[in-house]
Short mmCIF file of C-alpha atoms in Angstrom, two decimals:
data_model
loop_
_atom_site.label_atom_id
_atom_site.label_comp_id
_atom_site.label_asym_id
_atom_site.label_seq_id
_atom_site.Cartn_x
_atom_site.Cartn_y
_atom_site.Cartn_z
CA MET A 1 -42.99 -165.57 -44.28
CA LEU A 2 -46.25 -163.80 -43.18
CA THR A 3 -48.94 -166.27 -42.12
CA PRO A 4 -52.54 -165.02 -42.25
CA VAL A 5 -54.07 -163.18 -39.08
CA THR A 6 -57.57 -164.38 -39.53
CA ASP A 7 -60.84 -162.74 -38.18
CA GLU A 8 -64.35 -164.48 -37.35
CA ASP A 9 -65.29 -163.99 -41.14
CA GLY A 10 -62.13 -165.48 -42.62
CA ALA A 11 -61.47 -168.16 -40.31
CA PRO A 12 -63.45 -171.08 -41.99
CA PHE A 13 -61.44 -170.60 -45.28
CA TRP A 14 -58.11 -171.22 -43.40
CA GLU A 15 -59.72 -174.14 -41.50
CA TYR A 16 -61.05 -176.00 -44.67
CA ALA A 17 -57.44 -174.98 -46.24
CA ALA A 18 -55.86 -177.11 -43.34
CA GLN A 19 -57.99 -180.04 -44.33
CA GLY A 20 -56.93 -179.74 -48.20
CA GLU A 21 -60.29 -178.25 -49.30
CA LEU A 22 -60.86 -174.82 -51.09
CA ARG A 23 -64.22 -173.55 -50.04
CA VAL A 24 -65.80 -170.09 -50.74
CA GLN A 25 -68.49 -168.40 -48.41
CA SER A 26 -71.96 -168.39 -50.29
CA CYS A 27 -75.39 -167.19 -48.97
CA ALA A 28 -77.52 -170.05 -47.88
CA ASP A 29 -80.58 -168.18 -49.15
CA CYS A 30 -79.77 -166.74 -52.59
CA GLY A 31 -76.69 -168.93 -53.32
CA GLU A 32 -74.41 -166.26 -54.39
CA LEU A 33 -70.85 -166.83 -53.59
CA ARG A 34 -68.69 -163.93 -51.77
CA PHE A 35 -65.28 -163.05 -51.60
CA PRO A 36 -63.84 -161.77 -49.07
CA PRO A 37 -66.02 -163.48 -46.35
CA ARG A 38 -68.42 -161.06 -44.52
CA PRO A 39 -71.45 -161.25 -42.31
CA CYS A 40 -74.12 -160.70 -44.53
CA CYS A 41 -75.08 -161.10 -48.20
CA PRO A 42 -74.59 -158.06 -50.45
CA HIS A 43 -77.28 -159.34 -52.86
CA CYS A 44 -80.12 -160.21 -50.29
CA GLN A 45 -78.86 -159.24 -46.97
CA SER A 46 -79.40 -162.61 -45.60
CA PHE A 47 -77.13 -163.50 -42.50
CA ALA A 48 -77.44 -167.07 -43.51
CA SER A 49 -74.09 -168.46 -45.03
CA GLU A 50 -72.42 -171.63 -45.78
CA TRP A 51 -69.02 -172.59 -47.13
CA ARG A 52 -69.23 -174.31 -50.71
CA LEU A 53 -66.66 -176.55 -51.93
CA MET A 54 -64.80 -175.39 -55.07
CA SER A 55 -63.48 -177.60 -57.87
CA GLY A 56 -60.16 -175.96 -57.12
CA ARG A 57 -59.74 -174.87 -61.03
CA GLY A 58 -59.35 -171.46 -62.24
CA ARG A 59 -57.56 -169.12 -64.51
CA ILE A 60 -54.93 -166.49 -64.22
CA TRP A 61 -56.73 -163.07 -64.17
CA SER A 62 -53.44 -161.02 -63.59
CA TYR A 63 -49.99 -161.34 -62.03
CA VAL A 64 -46.88 -159.43 -60.91
CA PHE A 65 -43.05 -160.24 -60.32
CA PRO A 66 -42.19 -158.11 -57.16
CA HIS A 67 -38.59 -157.19 -56.83
CA PRO A 68 -36.56 -156.14 -53.75
CA PRO A 69 -36.81 -154.12 -51.45
CA LEU A 70 -39.04 -156.57 -49.98
CA LEU A 71 -39.50 -158.50 -46.57
CA PRO A 72 -36.46 -160.55 -45.91
CA ASP A 73 -38.21 -163.85 -46.48
CA TYR A 74 -39.86 -162.71 -49.60
CA ALA A 75 -36.71 -160.94 -50.75
CA ALA A 76 -34.89 -164.38 -50.59
CA GLN A 77 -37.17 -165.60 -53.17
CA ALA A 78 -37.49 -162.68 -55.34
CA PRO A 79 -38.32 -162.08 -58.03
CA TYR A 80 -41.17 -164.36 -57.59
CA ASN A 81 -44.82 -164.38 -58.96
CA ALA A 82 -47.94 -163.39 -57.20
CA VAL A 83 -51.17 -164.12 -59.16
CA ILE A 84 -54.79 -163.31 -58.87
CA VAL A 85 -56.86 -166.56 -60.14
CA GLU A 86 -60.46 -166.34 -61.09
CA LEU A 87 -62.45 -169.40 -60.19
CA ALA A 88 -63.96 -171.62 -62.53
CA GLU A 89 -67.28 -171.70 -60.65
CA ASP A 90 -67.65 -167.64 -60.74
CA PRO A 91 -65.00 -165.45 -62.46
CA ARG A 92 -65.91 -162.66 -59.93
CA ILE A 93 -64.39 -164.78 -57.22
CA ARG A 94 -60.75 -164.10 -57.43
CA LEU A 95 -57.96 -165.32 -55.08
CA VAL A 96 -54.31 -163.88 -54.77
CA GLY A 97 -51.82 -166.64 -54.68
CA ASN A 98 -48.74 -168.20 -56.04
CA VAL A 99 -48.12 -170.41 -58.96
CA VAL A 100 -45.47 -172.92 -57.95
CA ALA A 101 -43.75 -176.06 -59.53
CA THR A 102 -45.06 -178.36 -56.71
CA PRO A 103 -47.01 -177.51 -53.68
CA ASP A 104 -44.26 -176.86 -51.47
CA ALA A 105 -41.81 -175.30 -53.86
CA ALA A 106 -40.32 -171.83 -53.60
CA LEU A 107 -42.42 -168.97 -54.95
CA ASP A 108 -39.87 -168.60 -57.63
CA SER A 109 -40.20 -172.24 -58.96
CA VAL A 110 -41.95 -171.64 -61.97
CA ASP A 111 -40.25 -170.02 -65.15
CA PRO A 112 -41.89 -166.30 -65.32
CA ALA A 113 -42.06 -166.74 -69.14
CA ARG A 114 -44.61 -169.65 -68.62
CA LEU A 115 -47.33 -167.31 -66.85
CA ARG A 116 -49.94 -165.66 -68.90
CA ILE A 117 -53.32 -164.23 -68.52
CA GLY A 118 -55.98 -166.75 -68.99
CA ALA A 119 -53.73 -169.77 -68.11
CA GLY A 120 -55.47 -172.70 -66.44
CA VAL A 121 -54.32 -173.38 -62.96
CA ARG A 122 -55.42 -176.07 -60.31
CA VAL A 123 -55.02 -175.83 -56.50
CA ALA A 124 -52.62 -177.36 -54.14
CA PHE A 125 -51.96 -176.69 -50.58
CA THR A 126 -48.91 -176.44 -48.30
CA GLU A 127 -47.94 -175.74 -44.89
CA VAL A 128 -46.12 -172.52 -44.21
CA ASP A 129 -44.90 -171.86 -40.64
CA GLY A 130 -47.64 -174.01 -39.26
CA THR A 131 -50.62 -172.42 -41.51
CA THR A 132 -51.85 -174.31 -44.63
CA VAL A 133 -52.12 -172.08 -47.75
CA PRO A 134 -53.61 -172.51 -51.00
CA ARG A 135 -50.80 -172.57 -53.86
CA TRP A 136 -51.64 -173.09 -57.82
CA ARG A 137 -50.09 -175.22 -60.37
CA LEU A 138 -50.36 -174.72 -64.09
CA GLU A 139 -52.80 -177.20 -65.81
CA ARG A 140 -49.94 -177.74 -68.48
CA GLY A 141 -47.53 -178.62 -66.08
CA MET B 1 -74.98 -125.13 -53.05
CA LEU B 2 -71.19 -125.72 -52.94
CA LYS B 3 -70.71 -124.30 -56.50
CA ASP B 4 -68.30 -121.40 -56.32
CA ALA B 5 -69.40 -120.67 -52.70
CA THR B 6 -66.01 -120.88 -51.57
CA ALA B 7 -62.36 -120.06 -52.55
CA ILE B 8 -59.03 -121.33 -51.97
CA VAL B 9 -57.21 -117.98 -50.90
CA GLY B 10 -53.83 -119.03 -49.57
CA ILE B 11 -51.48 -121.86 -50.06
CA GLY B 12 -48.23 -122.86 -48.27
CA GLN B 13 -45.47 -125.53 -48.38
CA THR B 14 -42.18 -126.35 -46.93
CA ALA B 15 -39.03 -127.65 -48.93
CA PHE B 16 -39.54 -131.00 -50.30
CA ALA B 17 -36.30 -133.55 -49.78
CA LYS B 18 -35.54 -136.97 -49.10
CA GLN B 19 -34.84 -136.12 -45.52
CA LEU B 20 -35.75 -133.05 -43.56
CA PRO B 21 -34.53 -132.36 -40.18
CA GLU B 22 -37.85 -131.10 -38.51
CA THR B 23 -40.67 -132.92 -37.22
CA GLU B 24 -43.97 -133.60 -38.92
CA LYS B 25 -45.65 -131.36 -36.48
CA THR B 26 -43.19 -128.55 -37.13
CA LEU B 27 -43.41 -129.07 -40.83
CA ALA B 28 -47.21 -128.81 -40.52
CA CYS B 29 -47.22 -125.63 -38.64
CA ARG B 30 -44.59 -124.12 -41.21
CA ALA B 31 -46.91 -124.99 -44.19
CA ILE B 32 -50.25 -123.79 -42.42
CA LEU B 33 -48.42 -120.37 -41.30
CA ALA B 34 -47.19 -119.66 -44.97
CA ALA B 35 -50.65 -120.55 -46.37
CA LEU B 36 -52.21 -118.19 -43.91
CA ASP B 37 -49.67 -115.36 -44.72
CA ASP B 38 -50.09 -115.92 -48.34
CA ALA B 39 -53.98 -115.19 -47.70
CA GLY B 40 -53.23 -112.46 -45.46
CA ILE B 41 -55.45 -113.98 -42.55
CA ALA B 42 -54.24 -114.17 -39.06
CA PRO B 43 -54.03 -117.62 -37.29
CA SER B 44 -56.55 -116.44 -34.46
CA GLU B 45 -59.27 -116.42 -37.19
CA VAL B 46 -58.91 -119.98 -38.15
CA ASP B 47 -61.99 -122.06 -37.15
CA GLY B 48 -62.07 -124.92 -39.30
CA PHE B 49 -59.67 -127.85 -39.90
CA ALA B 50 -59.60 -130.99 -42.28
CA SER B 51 -57.04 -133.41 -42.86
CA TYR B 52 -56.79 -137.13 -44.23
CA THR B 53 -55.92 -140.36 -42.37
CA MET B 54 -52.18 -141.40 -42.07
CA GLU B 55 -51.62 -137.75 -41.01
CA GLU B 56 -49.79 -138.06 -37.59
CA THR B 57 -50.30 -134.42 -36.51
CA ASP B 58 -53.92 -133.65 -35.36
CA GLU B 59 -55.99 -130.42 -35.28
CA VAL B 60 -55.69 -130.14 -31.59
CA GLU B 61 -51.89 -129.87 -31.58
CA VAL B 62 -51.80 -127.85 -34.83
CA ALA B 63 -54.36 -125.44 -33.38
CA LYS B 64 -52.71 -124.97 -30.33
CA ALA B 65 -49.22 -124.34 -31.99
CA ILE B 66 -50.35 -121.91 -34.55
CA GLY B 67 -52.57 -119.75 -32.21
CA ALA B 68 -55.90 -120.72 -33.73
CA GLY B 69 -59.01 -119.31 -31.98
CA ASP B 70 -62.18 -121.28 -31.18
CA VAL B 71 -62.55 -124.12 -33.72
CA THR B 72 -66.07 -124.96 -34.64
CA PHE B 73 -65.33 -127.58 -37.65
CA PHE B 74 -62.85 -130.35 -37.84
CA SER B 75 -62.89 -133.56 -40.04
CA LYS B 76 -60.44 -136.35 -40.99
CA VAL B 77 -61.14 -138.37 -44.11
CA GLY B 78 -60.26 -142.04 -44.50
CA TYR B 79 -58.16 -143.82 -46.87
CA GLY B 80 -54.97 -142.16 -46.92
CA GLY B 81 -54.06 -140.68 -50.59
CA GLY B 82 -57.59 -140.98 -51.50
CA GLY B 83 -58.61 -138.00 -49.15
CA SER B 84 -56.33 -135.13 -50.33
CA CYS B 85 -59.16 -133.59 -52.30
CA ALA B 86 -62.04 -134.34 -49.80
CA THR B 87 -60.06 -132.07 -47.25
CA VAL B 88 -61.14 -129.16 -49.49
CA GLY B 89 -64.51 -130.36 -50.14
CA HIS B 90 -65.39 -130.73 -46.57
CA LEU B 91 -64.11 -127.37 -45.52
CA ALA B 92 -66.09 -125.88 -48.61
CA ALA B 93 -69.08 -127.52 -47.28
CA ALA B 94 -68.56 -126.32 -43.72
CA ILE B 95 -68.19 -122.86 -44.94
CA ALA B 96 -70.98 -122.76 -47.41
CA THR B 97 -73.38 -123.93 -44.58
CA GLY B 98 -71.91 -121.66 -42.06
CA GLN B 99 -70.24 -124.09 -39.76
CA ALA B 100 -66.81 -122.10 -39.92
CA SER B 101 -65.43 -119.06 -41.83
CA VAL B 102 -61.59 -119.75 -42.36
CA GLY B 103 -60.60 -123.50 -43.07
CA VAL B 104 -57.26 -124.95 -43.15
CA ALA B 105 -56.33 -128.18 -44.89
CA TRP B 106 -52.87 -129.71 -44.56
CA ARG B 107 -50.58 -132.51 -45.14
CA SER B 108 -47.30 -133.28 -43.33
CA ARG B 109 -45.28 -136.37 -44.24
CA LYS B 110 -41.89 -137.75 -43.68
CA ARG B 111 -42.03 -140.65 -45.83
CA GLY B 112 -38.55 -139.98 -47.20
CA SER B 113 -36.98 -140.60 -43.75
CA GLY B 114 -39.82 -142.24 -41.99
CA PRO B 115 -40.91 -145.94 -42.13
CA ARG B 116 -42.91 -147.47 -44.96
CA PRO B 117 -46.18 -149.04 -43.84
CA TRP B 118 -45.64 -152.21 -45.60
CA LYS B 119 -42.50 -152.76 -43.58
CA ASN B 120 -44.52 -153.11 -40.39
CA THR B 121 -45.56 -156.47 -40.34
CA ALA B 122 -47.84 -156.16 -37.06
CA VAL B 123 -49.99 -153.50 -38.94
CA GLN B 124 -50.34 -155.28 -42.13
CA LEU B 125 -51.43 -158.82 -41.12
CA PRO B 126 -54.71 -158.16 -39.73
CA THR B 127 -57.67 -158.46 -42.31
CA PRO B 128 -57.92 -157.71 -45.51
CA GLY B 129 -54.21 -158.58 -45.31
CA GLN B 130 -55.09 -162.29 -44.75
CA TRP B 131 -56.17 -162.33 -48.47
CA THR B 132 -53.05 -160.80 -50.05
CA ARG B 133 -49.87 -160.30 -47.68
CA PRO B 134 -49.13 -164.15 -47.27
CA PHE B 135 -48.80 -164.51 -50.97
CA GLY B 136 -46.01 -161.81 -51.19
CA LEU B 137 -48.41 -159.02 -52.31
CA LEU B 138 -46.70 -156.65 -49.91
CA ARG B 139 -46.69 -153.18 -51.25
CA PRO B 140 -48.69 -150.63 -53.01
CA ALA B 141 -46.66 -151.09 -56.06
CA ASP B 142 -47.26 -154.95 -56.26
CA GLU B 143 -51.07 -154.15 -55.74
CA ILE B 144 -51.40 -151.74 -58.38
CA GLY B 145 -49.06 -153.50 -60.74
CA MET B 146 -51.82 -156.31 -60.69
CA LEU B 147 -54.37 -153.81 -61.91
CA ALA B 148 -51.77 -152.37 -64.42
CA ARG B 149 -50.99 -155.92 -66.13
CA ARG B 150 -54.75 -156.72 -66.37
CA TYR B 151 -55.29 -153.13 -67.83
CA MET B 152 -52.45 -153.74 -70.35
CA HIS B 153 -53.71 -157.13 -71.33
CA GLU B 154 -57.29 -155.96 -71.75
CA TYR B 155 -56.90 -152.66 -73.76
CA GLY B 156 -53.34 -153.07 -75.26
CA ALA B 157 -51.78 -150.18 -73.15
CA THR B 158 -48.14 -150.45 -73.19
CA ARG B 159 -45.10 -149.45 -71.19
CA ASP B 160 -44.68 -146.49 -73.53
CA HIS B 161 -47.85 -145.19 -72.45
CA LEU B 162 -46.79 -145.41 -68.88
CA PHE B 163 -43.53 -143.76 -69.93
CA ASN B 164 -45.49 -140.65 -71.55
CA VAL B 165 -47.07 -140.30 -67.89
CA ALA B 166 -43.64 -140.43 -66.26
CA LEU B 167 -42.08 -138.05 -68.83
CA ALA B 168 -44.81 -135.41 -68.62
CA CYS B 169 -44.36 -135.29 -64.86
CA ARG B 170 -40.77 -135.28 -65.13
CA ASN B 171 -40.50 -132.40 -67.79
CA ARG B 172 -42.77 -130.31 -65.43
CA ALA B 173 -40.49 -130.92 -62.57
CA ASN B 174 -37.68 -129.86 -64.74
CA GLN B 175 -39.36 -126.49 -64.79
CA ASN B 176 -39.92 -126.25 -60.97
CA PRO B 177 -37.13 -125.41 -58.77
CA ALA B 178 -38.89 -126.70 -55.70
CA ALA B 179 -39.22 -130.23 -57.27
CA ILE B 180 -37.32 -133.17 -56.13
CA MET B 181 -36.25 -133.87 -59.64
CA TYR B 182 -35.52 -130.42 -60.79
CA GLU B 183 -32.71 -130.48 -63.48
CA ARG B 184 -32.82 -134.19 -63.72
CA PRO B 185 -34.07 -134.90 -67.11
CA LEU B 186 -35.59 -138.50 -67.79
CA THR B 187 -35.16 -140.27 -71.30
CA ARG B 188 -36.93 -143.38 -72.62
CA GLU B 189 -33.95 -145.41 -72.53
CA MET B 190 -33.74 -144.57 -68.80
CA TYR B 191 -37.30 -145.68 -68.56
CA MET B 192 -36.74 -148.71 -70.21
CA THR B 193 -33.55 -149.80 -69.00
CA SER B 194 -34.43 -149.13 -65.10
CA ARG B 195 -34.87 -151.70 -62.43
CA TRP B 196 -38.03 -153.44 -61.73
CA ILE B 197 -39.99 -152.58 -58.55
CA SER B 198 -42.94 -155.11 -59.32
CA ASP B 199 -42.82 -156.06 -63.09
CA PRO B 200 -44.76 -154.73 -64.87
CA LEU B 201 -43.94 -151.49 -62.93
CA CYS B 202 -40.42 -150.32 -62.90
CA LEU B 203 -38.61 -147.51 -61.09
CA PHE B 204 -40.04 -144.55 -62.93
CA ASP B 205 -43.48 -145.96 -62.66
CA ASN B 206 -43.19 -145.17 -58.83
CA CYS B 207 -43.62 -141.95 -56.84
CA LEU B 208 -40.89 -140.27 -54.75
CA GLU B 209 -40.68 -141.03 -51.25
CA THR B 210 -40.50 -137.53 -49.69
CA ASP B 211 -40.38 -135.32 -46.67
CA GLY B 212 -42.58 -132.28 -46.66
CA ALA B 213 -45.54 -130.47 -45.92
CA LEU B 214 -48.39 -128.36 -47.63
CA ALA B 215 -51.43 -126.53 -46.56
CA CYS B 216 -54.28 -124.49 -48.24
CA VAL B 217 -56.76 -121.90 -46.72
CA ILE B 218 -60.28 -121.68 -47.78
CA VAL B 219 -62.93 -118.93 -47.20
CA GLY B 220 -66.32 -117.92 -48.42
CA ALA B 221 -66.52 -116.46 -51.82
CA GLU B 222 -67.42 -112.70 -50.54
CA ARG B 223 -64.30 -112.79 -48.15
CA ALA B 224 -62.14 -114.32 -50.72
CA ARG B 225 -62.80 -111.19 -52.80
CA ASP B 226 -60.82 -109.20 -50.11
CA CYS B 227 -57.82 -111.41 -49.48
CA ARG B 228 -54.21 -110.63 -50.62
CA GLN B 229 -54.57 -113.30 -53.63
CA LYS B 230 -56.76 -114.00 -56.45
CA PRO B 231 -59.52 -116.46 -55.46
CA VAL B 232 -59.55 -119.73 -56.84
CA TYR B 233 -63.12 -121.18 -56.59
CA VAL B 234 -64.18 -124.54 -55.38
CA HIS B 235 -66.48 -125.23 -58.17
CA SER B 236 -67.41 -128.89 -57.47
CA ALA B 237 -66.37 -131.53 -55.14
CA ALA B 238 -66.97 -135.44 -54.73
CA GLN B 239 -65.91 -138.51 -52.90
CA GLY B 240 -65.97 -141.91 -54.76
CA LEU B 241 -66.38 -145.38 -53.00
CA PRO B 242 -68.00 -147.85 -55.57
CA SER B 243 -69.95 -150.77 -54.87
CA GLN B 244 -68.08 -153.75 -53.69
CA HIS B 245 -64.83 -151.85 -53.58
CA HIS B 246 -61.98 -153.31 -51.65
CA GLY B 247 -59.17 -150.73 -50.83
CA MET B 248 -56.09 -150.86 -52.67
CA VAL B 249 -56.69 -154.44 -53.89
CA ASN B 250 -59.91 -153.78 -55.64
CA TYR B 251 -59.91 -156.91 -57.18
CA TRP B 252 -63.43 -158.50 -56.02
CA ASN B 253 -65.85 -156.27 -57.70
CA ASP B 254 -67.50 -157.05 -61.20
CA ASP B 255 -65.00 -154.72 -62.81
CA PRO B 256 -61.77 -153.89 -61.07
CA LEU B 257 -60.59 -151.48 -63.94
CA SER B 258 -63.41 -149.05 -63.34
CA GLY B 259 -62.35 -147.80 -59.92
CA PRO B 260 -63.34 -144.98 -57.43
CA ALA B 261 -62.48 -142.41 -60.05
CA TRP B 262 -65.64 -143.37 -62.13
CA THR B 263 -67.83 -143.00 -58.87
CA ALA B 264 -66.49 -139.70 -57.88
CA ALA B 265 -66.58 -138.35 -61.49
CA ARG B 266 -70.11 -138.97 -62.03
CA HIS B 267 -71.07 -136.85 -58.93
CA LEU B 268 -68.27 -134.20 -59.81
CA TRP B 269 -69.53 -133.45 -63.18
CA LYS B 270 -73.25 -133.60 -62.18
CA GLN B 271 -72.64 -130.45 -59.97
CA ALA B 272 -70.48 -128.66 -62.45
CA ASP B 273 -71.25 -126.01 -65.15
CA PHE B 274 -68.65 -127.64 -67.60
CA GLY B 275 -67.32 -130.77 -68.62
CA PRO B 276 -64.13 -132.69 -68.98
CA GLN B 277 -63.63 -131.05 -72.57
CA ASP B 278 -63.35 -127.67 -70.83
CA VAL B 279 -60.78 -128.54 -68.41
CA ASP B 280 -57.77 -126.34 -69.20
CA VAL B 281 -55.06 -128.21 -66.80
CA ALA B 282 -55.44 -131.32 -64.60
CA GLN B 283 -53.54 -132.60 -61.43
CA ILE B 284 -54.13 -136.34 -61.30
CA TYR B 285 -52.98 -138.39 -58.71
CA ASP B 286 -49.57 -140.27 -59.51
CA ALA B 287 -48.40 -142.53 -57.12
CA PHE B 288 -47.85 -144.89 -60.00
CA THR B 289 -48.10 -144.20 -63.54
CA PRO B 290 -50.87 -146.47 -64.28
CA LEU B 291 -53.13 -144.43 -62.15
CA VAL B 292 -53.16 -141.83 -64.77
CA PRO B 293 -54.65 -143.79 -67.70
CA LEU B 294 -57.29 -145.11 -65.29
CA SER B 295 -58.26 -141.67 -64.13
CA LEU B 296 -58.35 -140.26 -67.62
CA GLU B 297 -61.01 -142.69 -68.33
CA GLY B 298 -62.78 -142.42 -64.99
CA TYR B 299 -63.00 -138.67 -65.05
CA GLY B 300 -64.38 -138.83 -68.63
CA PHE B 301 -61.11 -137.46 -70.69
CA CYS B 302 -61.43 -140.43 -72.95
CA GLY B 303 -63.31 -143.71 -73.37
CA ARG B 304 -63.03 -146.88 -71.61
CA GLY B 305 -59.78 -148.57 -72.49
CA GLU B 306 -58.36 -145.53 -74.26
CA GLY B 307 -56.40 -144.13 -71.49
CA GLY B 308 -53.12 -145.32 -72.78
CA ALA B 309 -53.58 -144.06 -76.10
CA PHE B 310 -54.63 -140.70 -74.91
CA THR B 311 -51.08 -140.28 -73.63
CA GLU B 312 -49.56 -140.28 -77.06
CA GLY B 313 -48.54 -137.47 -79.18
CA GLY B 314 -47.59 -135.08 -76.30
CA ALA B 315 -51.13 -134.93 -74.96
CA LEU B 316 -50.16 -134.59 -71.50
CA GLU B 317 -47.33 -131.98 -72.08
CA ILE B 318 -47.68 -128.30 -72.11
CA GLY B 319 -49.62 -127.27 -75.28
CA GLY B 320 -51.03 -130.68 -75.39
CA ARG B 321 -54.74 -131.86 -75.16
CA LEU B 322 -54.37 -132.08 -71.33
CA PRO B 323 -51.31 -130.64 -69.54
CA LEU B 324 -50.76 -132.72 -66.59
CA ASN B 325 -49.24 -132.52 -63.23
CA THR B 326 -47.63 -129.24 -63.89
CA GLY B 327 -45.45 -128.96 -60.63
CA GLY B 328 -44.20 -132.54 -61.41
CA GLY B 329 -46.54 -134.42 -59.49
CA GLY B 330 -45.98 -137.26 -57.17
CA LEU B 331 -43.62 -138.98 -59.36
CA SER B 332 -41.38 -136.10 -59.98
CA GLU B 333 -42.20 -133.09 -57.63
CA ALA B 334 -42.89 -134.62 -54.44
CA TYR B 335 -44.90 -137.47 -52.83
CA VAL B 336 -46.84 -135.60 -50.25
CA HIS B 337 -49.88 -137.69 -50.61
CA GLY B 338 -51.29 -135.83 -53.54
CA PHE B 339 -51.60 -132.50 -51.60
CA ASN B 340 -48.94 -130.67 -53.78
CA LEU B 341 -51.50 -131.50 -56.71
CA ILE B 342 -54.03 -129.29 -54.92
CA ASN B 343 -51.65 -126.51 -54.47
CA GLU B 344 -50.42 -126.54 -58.01
CA GLY B 345 -53.80 -126.39 -59.12
CA VAL B 346 -54.20 -123.13 -57.20
CA LYS B 347 -51.00 -121.81 -58.87
CA GLN B 348 -52.01 -122.57 -62.33
CA LEU B 349 -55.40 -120.60 -61.84
CA ARG B 350 -53.41 -117.78 -60.23
CA GLY B 351 -51.15 -117.90 -63.31
CA THR B 352 -48.05 -118.28 -61.12
CA SER B 353 -47.11 -122.05 -62.00
CA THR B 354 -43.43 -122.63 -63.08
CA ALA B 355 -45.13 -124.43 -66.21
CA GLN B 356 -47.98 -122.27 -66.55
CA VAL B 357 -50.87 -123.20 -69.04
CA PRO B 358 -51.59 -119.94 -70.81
CA ASP B 359 -55.04 -118.51 -69.63
CA ALA B 360 -55.84 -121.48 -67.35
CA ALA B 361 -59.10 -121.03 -65.86
CA THR B 362 -60.41 -124.54 -64.92
CA CYS B 363 -58.45 -127.28 -63.31
CA LEU B 364 -59.27 -130.84 -62.18
CA VAL B 365 -57.44 -132.08 -58.96
CA THR B 366 -58.05 -135.76 -58.03
CA ALA B 367 -56.90 -137.92 -55.05
CA GLY B 368 -55.78 -141.30 -55.26
CA GLU B 369 -57.41 -143.87 -57.45
CA GLY B 370 -57.34 -147.32 -56.31
CA VAL B 371 -58.51 -146.41 -52.80
CA PRO B 372 -61.56 -144.79 -51.78
CA THR B 373 -61.13 -141.38 -53.52
CA SER B 374 -62.01 -137.63 -53.84
CA ALA B 375 -61.74 -134.94 -56.58
CA VAL B 376 -62.27 -131.24 -56.64
CA LEU B 377 -62.83 -128.81 -59.77
CA LEU B 378 -61.10 -125.51 -59.27
CA ARG B 379 -61.87 -122.27 -61.46
CA SER B 380 -60.60 -118.82 -61.48
#
C-alpha cells in the first residue's frame, strides 16, 4: 500500500492520527479551519496555527469505485471504495478516505450498494505499513 | 491589445497511434517542421517558443534540431493539459508586444507506449499526494470520477448525458481518417455495457492513450495576410486558477463544481467582441466526458447544473446547437494533451475540417478542466 509522504505542513495530521485523533489545522487568530495544511491563513494571513480536535463525524460528499488497472496492492482489493467525507464541524473541510466494515478490514469490506451521498460516517484509525491512517465506518453499521 | 493582433498561420501533426517508433523529440520536430511548411515560413525565422509542462522536449533541443535562429521568447506553462491553450496565448502576447515575430507552440507525447504518471510511486507520493494516494485515489479517472458522482447527484446528470459526449466525439472521429477511432462506431449499448474504469466512469468516458505530436505557428496579423494559409486570428485568451483551487483534486474550495473553466471564461469573454451564443463550433478538453458538461457551464453555454441536459437532442453533433470536438477530441481522435483541439479549431476556421461546420467563423478551444486551465477564442 502507499503510505503518505508528509511535508512539514502535513506532518502533525499524521502524528495526531497515530495517537487516534482526527485533528485539522486552524488559524490561531481568526479561528478558520483549513485543509490541506499550509503555512498561513488564507482568510487573515496569520502564520499562527493550531491543530483542533474534530468530533470524527462527517457525511459522504462523493465516492468512486476504482477498477483495475491499478497498483498491485490496490488491484488486489478492487473494486473498492474511495470516498470524500465532509466534516461535521465545517462541510468545506473534506477528507479523502475509505469506508470499511471494521477499522482494519479490507477496502472492499462494505457492500457498494450501502454507500450514498449524505450518509453519516464516523472516523476510525488503522495502521497500514507502519503509518496510522483514518478510515470511516457508516453510522448505521 | 491582444484582440486579433496575431493569427495562427500554420499547423502540423504526425500520425496518431497507440505506439509510434520514433522518439518524442523526433515527433516534435516533424510536427513543427510540418506547421512551418504549412505556413510557408523558414525554420530560421522562428524566434519564439511556448510549451507546457510534462513536455519532455525543451525549446533548446527543438530550436537546435529544426535550425531556428536567435530565439528571444520562450515560456513553459504549468499544469499539463491545462496549459495547451495558454501556449497560444503566451505567444500571441509575446508577438503583440514585440518580444518575438514567429512563434511555435507544440506538444509531443508518447502516452500510448510510455509510462503512465500514476504508475510511478516515487513521483506520486509527495504532497499533495499524501491526502489522496494512500486511500487508493490513484489515477486522474478516480479523481475526476469523484466530481462526476457529485455533479450527477447534485444536478440529475446521467450516464446518458456522458454518453452523448462520448458519442459526439466518436461520430466526428468516424469522419476523420487521421483519428484513432476512424471507422469504429460507438453505440449506446457498447457504452452502457463497457467495463468500469472508476465507477461512475466507464471505458468510453476516458480519453485514448496516444503517441503523436502537433504544432502551430503564430505571427502578427499584418504578416499573417501574406502567409500561405487563411489566417485564424487569436481573438481572446485567458488562463484560470480559481481561489483555493487544488489541482486535479479540487475538493477543498467552497464550490468544487465551479472549477477553473469559470475563472478563465470570465476573463476570456471580457476581452471578446462576441459571446457564447456566437460560437459556431467548440473544441472542449475531453480527457474525461464529465469535463464537457462542467466546461459548458463554466464557459457560459448554459446555466449552472444544465450541462448534462445541454447535451440532449444532438446539441453536440454537426448541425446541433454547439458542434463539439469535430476531429474526435481526446476521447476518439487522439489524446495529445489537448493540442489536437487547437489544430482542429484552426481547420474549422479555414474550412478544411473533415467534419466541417458550414461557414464556421468563431471557435472556442479549451484546455484541461479540473486543473489550472486556459482557453482561446479563435476567429476567421
